[in-house]
Amino acid sequence: MIELKNYAISRRLLLKSGFLTIALSIFSRGELFAEVVPLETIALLQEDLFPLAKELESRSDLYMLIILSHSKIAKKDKKFIRNGVKWLNEEALSEYKKIYTKLSSKQRQSLLQKISKERWGEHFIYTILQYTLESLLGDPIYGINKNQKGWEWLEHKSGYPRPKSAFL
Amino acid sequence: MYDVCIVGSGAGGAPVAYELSNAGFSVVVLEKGKYYKEEDFSKDELAISRRDMYSPKLEDEYHIIKERTQDGSIEVYDGREYSWSFWNGSMVGGSSNLMSGYFYRLKPNDFRLKSTYGEIKGANVVDWPISYEELEPFYTKVEDVIGVSGEVKAHSFLEPRSTSKFPYTALQENGVTKWFDKACNELKFESIPIPRAILPIDALKRGACSYSNFCGSYPCATGAKGSSRAALLQKCKAKIITEAFVYQLISDKSKITQVKYFDSSGKSHTIKAKIFILAAQPIETSRLLLNSKNSFFPNGLANNNNQVGKNLIFSAGGTGKGRFYFENLSKNEQETLMQRGLFFNRSLQQWYEFEAEGKKYKGGTIDFLFEHSNIISRAMREIYDDKGNITWGRDLERKIKKTLTTSRVLTFEVFNDWLPTNECFVSVDESKKDKYGVNVGVINLYGHPHDLKVGEFLAKKATEVLEKMGAKEISMSISSSPPPNLVAGGCRFGENPKTSVLDKNCKSHELENLYITDASFMPTGGSVPYTWTIYANSFRVAKHLLGVMMEA
Ligand SMILES: Cc1cc2nc3c(=O)[nH]c(=O)nc-3n(C[C@H](O)[C@H](O)[C@H](O)COP(=O)(O)OP(=O)(O)OC[C@H]3O[C@@H](n4cnc5c(N)ncnc54)[C@H](O)[C@@H]3O)c2cc1C
Ligand code: SF4
């Protein structure tokens, strides 16, 4: 458990968390097809799943770095996120011969419809939505929910006292 | 050598620490969690509700759950894989920091369930070895020392009281309680204000409630909530050793001689004392005894009659809800509905006992309260549509916005007896270890079918009130899934050592200096949340111990 005073998502954290920023190799029929940076796939997926989060500057993609290095998130859950990115890109490849970030918006939505019918896909969409909502509606101390815009959107009044440090 | 060593600093352990240290005895409390105080607390939903800041990580410490279904088959779950947690609060003060403080006494008949309502097939119902009258003075003591607020209102099942009023007046209430009272009036139901272990004013050297809107599951930053930390441990001289995980008790044939604990770096330490008190919450208390076997007690300490861990109970019942939509309300009513922070505090106990087919049955309690204010959880509840399909994009955004800003959910919780049975108990798995290398606890679960019948009966009454109030989308869910925060039994008290672990003073039948003061002692749980009873009983045992120690 690490607790930093006035924690905000920093470049340091970005560099530290290789998990989402180091390229992932996607293979097609045994051959290396593409290298994807998981964070790029996730950022676009978050926009597709909940466009408002970006519009309200929730910094949802950077929040995923907190999640991937969080002391209380189980290893299996972290692994699932990385696998989800891989499987989503493999699906994109088999449907459209392109990785997710190269698809048109329409193609991405129909791909999401398709995977939502599968167990892993539904769970993956749910997982990413969950963390996106956390970044939209969690306390700004985590470097998210900028100027409490997420709370304002839902006319939410936070509880007091607010946290003085982030729980990581 | 200490006079008294207590394992666990929650509602069960703290009253003994408070009474005995204030009487001048040397007391040490071993607590597995950290020491957080008022100034450390906030309403950080991400930390507290989503990342379980105050509970161990399941990868490190977990349970195996063996659930017996109604057809007799047993399904096994590894808590880690299923994210099924039975931890409630590892910190000084334990889960009493996080409780909502809905406070109820048991009723006189709860102490004599068997002689009042008779046997139920497949259930080990018994009478308690003490009566309500014996516990009453300690219920009153809790009102004064922990601080209970409310209004005493006459109703069919009001328990006898030695005082006419609570020491503190009721907390401020949300205006929707008036709609509730009106509906109950029309239905001829008795609406009762719920007492709370919360101070409405500065008192007892603690701050008043600030109506923070985030009470249940969140620790209290003003000290108003009657946690065992704020009310007792911060007001006594007992020494508290934190981050001390007790893993073994050492005994000879008649006495505990020492306890062993690991500190946060994994180093083992030993504590010696004259008297030992266990209060680690029932599942952990039984696990500790079972994991402490030795040549005198080959089945686990105090377990030569194979009673430790047996007759584990929870609170049976379930929940339900109804939604109030702006479109059915006037502007004023909409504002009342959305008032934040003020409490709902209403319950029904009219069917604490009821008749069906000419026979009397034990019923229970129904609490009403607004849906928790956690904004992330409420938004997440909208991810699935009415047909059970996952949704996303603008559709989901609109759904969340509309639901959360133009409606509010009133929920209810049903509490009835979880009948004790042979099939619901704690054991340990010697092949599975936690991060300390200690055998993990196994929770063997079984809900008696009778519990469901009673729960459904009560839930239907609750839905009648919601309907009368004009709520929509009314639903209920009664099941035998156990609420991890309301757990009791495992080391029941009784006269007969063959069928109980503790005597009427909560001393182990088999060891002369071992006492248990969490909810493990309860042979039946009553039909209410039982923290008030845990506190009261612990004060009762403390009084007995004072006598014993003065004499010595
Ligand atoms: C969210 C929530 C809401 C609740 N609301 C209500 C309510 O409205 N009304 C009500 O009556 N009750 C309520 N409760 C229940 C109430 O909190 C418990 O009944 C009460 O705290 C139980 O007391 P205890 O001493 O048995 O356990 P706790 O208070 O949990 O204390 C046990 C302590 O033992 C420590 N411990 C465990 N194992 C070890 C070990 N091996 N070594 C050292 N220390 C150990 C734990 O860390 C913990 O601090 C609620 C609980 C929760 C979690
Ligand atoms: S201030 Fe009041 S509402 Fe807030 S946690 Fe404390 S007792 Fe509960």
PDB file of N, CA and C in Angstrom, chain B residues 30-101:
ATOM      1  N   LEU B  30      -4.436  -7.029  20.898  1.00  0.00           N
ATOM      2  CA  LEU B  30      -3.696  -7.343  19.666  1.00  0.00           C
ATOM      3  C   LEU B  30      -4.635  -7.174  18.489  1.00  0.00           C
ATOM      4  N   GLU B  31      -4.281  -6.290  17.594  1.00  0.00           N
ATOM      5  CA  GLU B  31      -5.163  -5.988  16.464  1.00  0.00           C
ATOM      6  C   GLU B  31      -4.380  -6.123  15.171  1.00  0.00           C
ATOM      7  N   LYS B  32      -4.955  -6.871  14.280  1.00  0.00           N
ATOM      8  CA  LYS B  32      -4.319  -7.171  13.006  1.00  0.00           C
ATOM      9  C   LYS B  32      -4.203  -5.955  12.085  1.00  0.00           C
ATOM     10  N   GLY B  33      -5.166  -5.030  12.191  1.00  0.00           N
ATOM     11  CA  GLY B  33      -5.179  -3.867  11.293  1.00  0.00           C
ATOM     12  C   GLY B  33      -4.378  -2.692  11.847  1.00  0.00           C
ATOM     13  N   LYS B  34      -4.462  -1.562  11.093  1.00  0.00           N
ATOM     14  CA  LYS B  34      -3.720  -0.353  11.497  1.00  0.00           C
ATOM     15  C   LYS B  34      -4.570   0.524  12.404  1.00  0.00           C
ATOM     16  N   TYR B  35      -3.911   1.522  12.982  1.00  0.00           N
ATOM     17  CA  TYR B  35      -4.635   2.482  13.821  1.00  0.00           C
ATOM     18  C   TYR B  35      -4.934   3.732  13.000  1.00  0.00           C
ATOM     19  N   TYR B  36      -6.184   3.885  12.579  1.00  0.00           N
ATOM     20  CA  TYR B  36      -6.604   5.121  11.908  1.00  0.00           C
ATOM     21  C   TYR B  36      -7.452   5.897  12.901  1.00  0.00           C
ATOM     22  N   LYS B  37      -7.329   7.232  12.832  1.00  0.00           N
ATOM     23  CA  LYS B  37      -8.149   8.056  13.720  1.00  0.00           C
ATOM     24  C   LYS B  37      -9.007   9.016  12.901  1.00  0.00           C
ATOM     25  N   GLU B  38      -9.836   9.794  13.594  1.00  0.00           N
ATOM     26  CA  GLU B  38     -10.781  10.695  12.917  1.00  0.00           C
ATOM     27  C   GLU B  38     -10.106  11.493  11.792  1.00  0.00           C
ATOM     28  N   GLU B  39      -8.907  12.039  12.080  1.00  0.00           N
ATOM     29  CA  GLU B  39      -8.271  12.913  11.086  1.00  0.00           C
ATOM     30  C   GLU B  39      -7.827  12.153   9.828  1.00  0.00           C
ATOM     31  N   ASP B  40      -7.794  10.831   9.888  1.00  0.00           N
ATOM     32  CA  ASP B  40      -7.372  10.050   8.717  1.00  0.00           C
ATOM     33  C   ASP B  40      -8.555   9.724   7.788  1.00  0.00           C
ATOM     34  N   PHE B  41      -9.762   9.966   8.275  1.00  0.00           N
ATOM     35  CA  PHE B  41     -10.919   9.448   7.533  1.00  0.00           C
ATOM     36  C   PHE B  41     -11.453  10.410   6.488  1.00  0.00           C
ATOM     37  N   SER B  42     -11.862   9.850   5.351  1.00  0.00           N
ATOM     38  CA  SER B  42     -12.486  10.660   4.309  1.00  0.00           C
ATOM     39  C   SER B  42     -13.570   9.828   3.643  1.00  0.00           C
ATOM     40  N   LYS B  43     -14.250  10.443   2.690  1.00  0.00           N
ATOM     41  CA  LYS B  43     -15.325   9.761   1.972  1.00  0.00           C
ATOM     42  C   LYS B  43     -14.851   9.422   0.563  1.00  0.00           C
ATOM     43  N   ASP B  44     -13.696   8.801   0.507  1.00  0.00           N
ATOM     44  CA  ASP B  44     -13.086   8.450  -0.774  1.00  0.00           C
ATOM     45  C   ASP B  44     -13.684   7.124  -1.261  1.00  0.00           C
ATOM     46  N   GLU B  45     -14.650   7.241  -2.174  1.00  0.00           N
ATOM     47  CA  GLU B  45     -15.357   6.040  -2.638  1.00  0.00           C
ATOM     48  C   GLU B  45     -14.412   5.052  -3.314  1.00  0.00           C
ATOM     49  N   LEU B  46     -13.441   5.595  -4.070  1.00  0.00           N
ATOM     50  CA  LEU B  46     -12.516   4.690  -4.764  1.00  0.00           C
ATOM     51  C   LEU B  46     -11.745   3.844  -3.754  1.00  0.00           C
ATOM     52  N   ALA B  47     -11.236   4.477  -2.707  1.00  0.00           N
ATOM     53  CA  ALA B  47     -10.415   3.751  -1.736  1.00  0.00           C
ATOM     54  C   ALA B  47     -11.269   2.802  -0.900  1.00  0.00           C
ATOM     55  N   ILE B  48     -12.366   3.330  -0.384  1.00  0.00           N
ATOM     56  CA  ILE B  48     -13.085   2.587   0.650  1.00  0.00           C
ATOM     57  C   ILE B  48     -14.066   1.573   0.072  1.00  0.00           C
ATOM     58  N   SER B  49     -14.849   1.995  -0.906  1.00  0.00           N
ATOM     59  CA  SER B  49     -15.851   1.061  -1.419  1.00  0.00           C
ATOM     60  C   SER B  49     -15.367   0.239  -2.599  1.00  0.00           C
ATOM     61  N   ARG B  50     -14.502   0.812  -3.416  1.00  0.00           N
ATOM     62  CA  ARG B  50     -14.120   0.071  -4.615  1.00  0.00           C
ATOM     63  C   ARG B  50     -12.821  -0.715  -4.423  1.00  0.00           C
ATOM     64  N   ARG B  51     -11.910  -0.210  -3.588  1.00  0.00           N
ATOM     65  CA  ARG B  51     -10.637  -0.919  -3.401  1.00  0.00           C
ATOM     66  C   ARG B  51     -10.532  -1.539  -2.017  1.00  0.00           C
ATOM     67  N   ASP B  52     -11.620  -1.538  -1.262  1.00  0.00           N
ATOM     68  CA  ASP B  52     -11.655  -2.190   0.064  1.00  0.00           C
ATOM     69  C   ASP B  52     -10.435  -1.866   0.914  1.00  0.00           C
ATOM     70  N   MET B  53     -10.197  -0.594   1.054  1.00  0.00           N
ATOM     71  CA  MET B  53      -9.015  -0.124   1.777  1.00  0.00           C
ATOM     72  C   MET B  53      -8.837  -0.759   3.156  1.00  0.00           C
ATOM     73  N   TYR B  54      -9.949  -1.050   3.833  1.00  0.00           N
ATOM     74  CA  TYR B  54      -9.832  -1.546   5.212  1.00  0.00           C
ATOM     75  C   TYR B  54      -9.935  -3.066   5.327  1.00  0.00           C
ATOM     76  N   SER B  55      -9.852  -3.766   4.188  1.00  0.00           N
ATOM     77  CA  SER B  55      -9.892  -5.237   4.258  1.00  0.00           C
ATOM     78  C   SER B  55      -8.632  -5.808   3.650  1.00  0.00           C
ATOM     79  N   PRO B  56      -8.243  -7.004   4.092  1.00  0.00           N
ATOM     80  CA  PRO B  56      -7.068  -7.634   3.485  1.00  0.00           C
ATOM     81  C   PRO B  56      -7.317  -7.934   2.002  1.00  0.00           C
ATOM     82  N   LYS B  57      -6.240  -8.028   1.269  1.00  0.00           N
ATOM     83  CA  LYS B  57      -6.338  -8.378  -0.145  1.00  0.00           C
ATOM     84  C   LYS B  57      -6.605  -9.879  -0.245  1.00  0.00           C
ATOM     85  N   LEU B  58      -7.573 -10.229  -1.076  1.00  0.00           N
ATOM     86  CA  LEU B  58      -7.957 -11.646  -1.130  1.00  0.00           C
ATOM     87  C   LEU B  58      -6.841 -12.559  -1.618  1.00  0.00           C
ATOM     88  N   GLU B  59      -5.966 -12.033  -2.442  1.00  0.00           N
ATOM     89  CA  GLU B  59      -4.833 -12.855  -2.884  1.00  0.00           C
ATOM     90  C   GLU B  59      -3.989 -13.318  -1.689  1.00  0.00           C
ATOM     91  N   ASP B  60      -3.958 -12.468  -0.642  1.00  0.00           N
ATOM     92  CA  ASP B  60      -3.122 -12.758   0.526  1.00  0.00           C
ATOM     93  C   ASP B  60      -3.855 -13.573   1.583  1.00  0.00           C
ATOM     94  N   GLU B  61      -5.098 -13.209   1.798  1.00  0.00           N
ATOM     95  CA  GLU B  61      -5.877 -13.855   2.866  1.00  0.00           C
ATOM     96  C   GLU B  61      -7.276 -14.103   2.324  1.00  0.00           C
ATOM     97  N   TYR B  62      -7.715 -15.344   2.426  1.00  0.00           N
ATOM     98  CA  TYR B  62      -8.984 -15.686   1.784  1.00  0.00           C
ATOM     99  C   TYR B  62      -9.658 -16.816   2.545  1.00  0.00           C
ATOM    100  N   HIS B  63     -10.849 -17.144   2.106  1.00  0.00           N
ATOM    101  CA  HIS B  63     -11.573 -18.272   2.678  1.00  0.00           C
ATOM    102  C   HIS B  63     -11.918 -19.247   1.563  1.00  0.00           C
ATOM    103  N   ILE B  64     -12.117 -20.490   1.961  1.00  0.00           N
ATOM    104  CA  ILE B  64     -12.741 -21.450   1.053  1.00  0.00           C
ATOM    105  C   ILE B  64     -14.201 -21.513   1.480  1.00  0.00           C
ATOM    106  N   ILE B  65     -15.089 -21.413   0.527  1.00  0.00           N
ATOM    107  CA  ILE B  65     -16.509 -21.420   0.861  1.00  0.00           C
ATOM    108  C   ILE B  65     -17.140 -22.686   0.286  1.00  0.00           C
ATOM    109  N   LYS B  66     -17.762 -23.465   1.141  1.00  0.00           N
ATOM    110  CA  LYS B  66     -18.443 -24.682   0.678  1.00  0.00           C
ATOM    111  C   LYS B  66     -19.923 -24.498   0.917  1.00  0.00           C
ATOM    112  N   GLU B  67     -20.633 -24.301  -0.173  1.00  0.00           N
ATOM    113  CA  GLU B  67     -22.049 -23.978  -0.039  1.00  0.00           C
ATOM    114  C   GLU B  67     -22.900 -25.201  -0.307  1.00  0.00           C
ATOM    115  N   ARG B  68     -23.723 -25.531   0.662  1.00  0.00           N
ATOM    116  CA  ARG B  68     -24.609 -26.682   0.510  1.00  0.00           C
ATOM    117  C   ARG B  68     -25.922 -26.196  -0.080  1.00  0.00           C
ATOM    118  N   THR B  69     -26.295 -26.749  -1.227  1.00  0.00           N
ATOM    119  CA  THR B  69     -27.527 -26.307  -1.865  1.00  0.00           C
ATOM    120  C   THR B  69     -28.692 -27.119  -1.304  1.00  0.00           C
ATOM    121  N   GLN B  70     -29.911 -26.729  -1.665  1.00  0.00           N
ATOM    122  CA  GLN B  70     -31.088 -27.402  -1.091  1.00  0.00           C
ATOM    123  C   GLN B  70     -31.157 -28.876  -1.510  1.00  0.00           C
ATOM    124  N   ASP B  71     -30.555 -29.230  -2.653  1.00  0.00           N
ATOM    125  CA  ASP B  71     -30.595 -30.653  -3.041  1.00  0.00           C
ATOM    126  C   ASP B  71     -29.461 -31.467  -2.387  1.00  0.00           C
ATOM    127  N   GLY B  72     -28.707 -30.831  -1.509  1.00  0.00           N
ATOM    128  CA  GLY B  72     -27.698 -31.571  -0.744  1.00  0.00           C
ATOM    129  C   GLY B  72     -26.308 -31.562  -1.373  1.00  0.00           C
ATOM    130  N   SER B  73     -26.183 -31.108  -2.616  1.00  0.00           N
ATOM    131  CA  SER B  73     -24.849 -31.074  -3.224  1.00  0.00           C
ATOM    132  C   SER B  73     -24.063 -29.890  -2.647  1.00  0.00           C
ATOM    133  N   ILE B  74     -22.729 -30.007  -2.734  1.00  0.00           N
ATOM    134  CA  ILE B  74     -21.906 -28.947  -2.150  1.00  0.00           C
ATOM    135  C   ILE B  74     -21.063 -28.296  -3.233  1.00  0.00           C
ATOM    136  N   GLU B  75     -21.171 -26.970  -3.325  1.00  0.00           N
ATOM    137  CA  GLU B  75     -20.361 -26.255  -4.307  1.00  0.00           C
ATOM    138  C   GLU B  75     -19.213 -25.559  -3.587  1.00  0.00           C
ATOM    139  N   VAL B  76     -18.010 -25.732  -4.144  1.00  0.00           N
ATOM    140  CA  VAL B  76     -16.826 -25.190  -3.473  1.00  0.00           C
ATOM    141  C   VAL B  76     -16.329 -23.946  -4.211  1.00  0.00           C
ATOM    142  N   TYR B  77     -16.085 -22.878  -3.475  1.00  0.00           N
ATOM    143  CA  TYR B  77     -15.571 -21.644  -4.056  1.00  0.00           C
ATOM    144  C   TYR B  77     -14.287 -21.248  -3.353  1.00  0.00           C
ATOM    145  N   ASP B  78     -13.293 -20.899  -4.143  1.00  0.00           N
ATOM    146  CA  ASP B  78     -12.077 -20.314  -3.593  1.00  0.00           C
ATOM    147  C   ASP B  78     -12.321 -18.799  -3.587  1.00  0.00           C
ATOM    148  N   GLY B  79     -12.300 -18.212  -2.397  1.00  0.00           N
ATOM    149  CA  GLY B  79     -12.619 -16.783  -2.273  1.00  0.00           C
ATOM    150  C   GLY B  79     -11.830 -15.900  -3.227  1.00  0.00           C
ATOM    151  N   ARG B  80     -10.609 -16.278  -3.533  1.00  0.00           N
ATOM    152  CA  ARG B  80      -9.766 -15.464  -4.426  1.00  0.00           C
ATOM    153  C   ARG B  80     -10.322 -15.440  -5.839  1.00  0.00           C
ATOM    154  N   GLU B  81     -10.716 -16.628  -6.298  1.00  0.00           N
ATOM    155  CA  GLU B  81     -11.176 -16.701  -7.686  1.00  0.00           C
ATOM    156  C   GLU B  81     -12.528 -16.033  -7.876  1.00  0.00           C
ATOM    157  N   TYR B  82     -13.378 -16.166  -6.866  1.00  0.00           N
ATOM    158  CA  TYR B  82     -14.731 -15.637  -7.012  1.00  0.00           C
ATOM    159  C   TYR B  82     -14.889 -14.245  -6.396  1.00  0.00           C
ATOM    160  N   SER B  83     -13.766 -13.670  -5.952  1.00  0.00           N
ATOM    161  CA  SER B  83     -13.805 -12.373  -5.261  1.00  0.00           C
ATOM    162  C   SER B  83     -14.884 -12.383  -4.184  1.00  0.00           C
ATOM    163  N   TRP B  84     -14.956 -13.473  -3.431  1.00  0.00           N
ATOM    164  CA  TRP B  84     -15.976 -13.616  -2.390  1.00  0.00           C
ATOM    165  C   TRP B  84     -15.286 -13.357  -1.051  1.00  0.00           C
ATOM    166  N   SER B  85     -15.573 -12.185  -0.492  1.00  0.00           N
ATOM    167  CA  SER B  85     -14.849 -11.756   0.704  1.00  0.00           C
ATOM    168  C   SER B  85     -15.719 -11.825   1.949  1.00  0.00           C
ATOM    169  N   PHE B  86     -15.150 -12.332   3.025  1.00  0.00           N
ATOM    170  CA  PHE B  86     -15.821 -12.323   4.319  1.00  0.00           C
ATOM    171  C   PHE B  86     -15.108 -11.391   5.296  1.00  0.00           C
ATOM    172  N   TRP B  87     -14.236 -10.510   4.772  1.00  0.00           N
ATOM    173  CA  TRP B  87     -13.563  -9.538   5.644  1.00  0.00           C
ATOM    174  C   TRP B  87     -14.440  -8.309   5.769  1.00  0.00           C
ATOM    175  N   ASN B  88     -14.461  -7.723   6.947  1.00  0.00           N
ATOM    176  CA  ASN B  88     -15.358  -6.593   7.177  1.00  0.00           C
ATOM    177  C   ASN B  88     -14.691  -5.309   7.625  1.00  0.00           C
ATOM    178  N   GLY B  89     -13.457  -5.370   8.029  1.00  0.00           N
ATOM    179  CA  GLY B  89     -12.839  -4.151   8.549  1.00  0.00           C
ATOM    180  C   GLY B  89     -11.701  -4.544   9.452  1.00  0.00           C
ATOM    181  N   SER B  90     -10.470  -4.407   8.930  1.00  0.00           N
ATOM    182  CA  SER B  90      -9.277  -4.748   9.704  1.00  0.00           C
ATOM    183  C   SER B  90      -8.631  -3.443  10.096  1.00  0.00           C
ATOM    184  N   MET B  91      -8.890  -3.009  11.288  1.00  0.00           N
ATOM    185  CA  MET B  91      -8.368  -1.725  11.751  1.00  0.00           C
ATOM    186  C   MET B  91      -8.707  -1.633  13.227  1.00  0.00           C
ATOM    187  N   VAL B  92      -8.093  -0.714  13.925  1.00  0.00           N
ATOM    188  CA  VAL B  92      -8.454  -0.579  15.337  1.00  0.00           C
ATOM    189  C   VAL B  92      -9.929  -0.154  15.409  1.00  0.00           C
ATOM    190  N   GLY B  93     -10.709  -0.952  16.111  1.00  0.00           N
ATOM    191  CA  GLY B  93     -12.160  -0.709  16.145  1.00  0.00           C
ATOM    192  C   GLY B  93     -12.911  -1.648  15.212  1.00  0.00           C
ATOM    193  N   GLY B  94     -12.173  -2.346  14.351  1.00  0.00           N
ATOM    194  CA  GLY B  94     -12.772  -3.349  13.473  1.00  0.00           C
ATOM    195  C   GLY B  94     -13.924  -2.808  12.654  1.00  0.00           C
ATOM    196  N   SER B  95     -14.874  -3.688  12.346  1.00  0.00           N
ATOM    197  CA  SER B  95     -15.961  -3.250  11.478  1.00  0.00           C
ATOM    198  C   SER B  95     -16.910  -2.292  12.178  1.00  0.00           C
ATOM    199  N   SER B  96     -16.765  -2.127  13.501  1.00  0.00           N
ATOM    200  CA  SER B  96     -17.660  -1.161  14.155  1.00  0.00           C
ATOM    201  C   SER B  96     -17.397   0.263  13.643  1.00  0.00           C
ATOM    202  N   ASN B  97     -16.209   0.503  13.039  1.00  0.00           N
ATOM    203  CA  ASN B  97     -15.952   1.807  12.395  1.00  0.00           C
ATOM    204  C   ASN B  97     -16.833   2.024  11.179  1.00  0.00           C
ATOM    205  N   LEU B  98     -17.176   0.921  10.545  1.00  0.00           N
ATOM    206  CA  LEU B  98     -17.807   1.012   9.231  1.00  0.00           C
ATOM    207  C   LEU B  98     -19.307   0.762   9.278  1.00  0.00           C
ATOM    208  N   MET B  99     -19.797   0.357  10.444  1.00  0.00           N
ATOM    209  CA  MET B  99     -21.223   0.036  10.549  1.00  0.00           C
ATOM    210  C   MET B  99     -22.066   1.285  10.333  1.00  0.00           C
ATOM    211  N   SER B 100     -23.355   1.034  10.021  1.00  0.00           N
ATOM    212  CA  SER B 100     -24.269   2.167   9.886  1.00  0.00           C
ATOM    213  C   SER B 100     -24.820   2.565  11.240  1.00  0.00           C
ATOM    214  N   GLY B 101     -24.671   1.678  12.211  1.00  0.00           N
ATOM    215  CA  GLY B 101     -25.154   2.005  13.551  1.00  0.00           C
ATOM    216  C   GLY B 101     -26.662   1.943  13.718  1.00  0.00           C
TER     217      GLY B 101
END
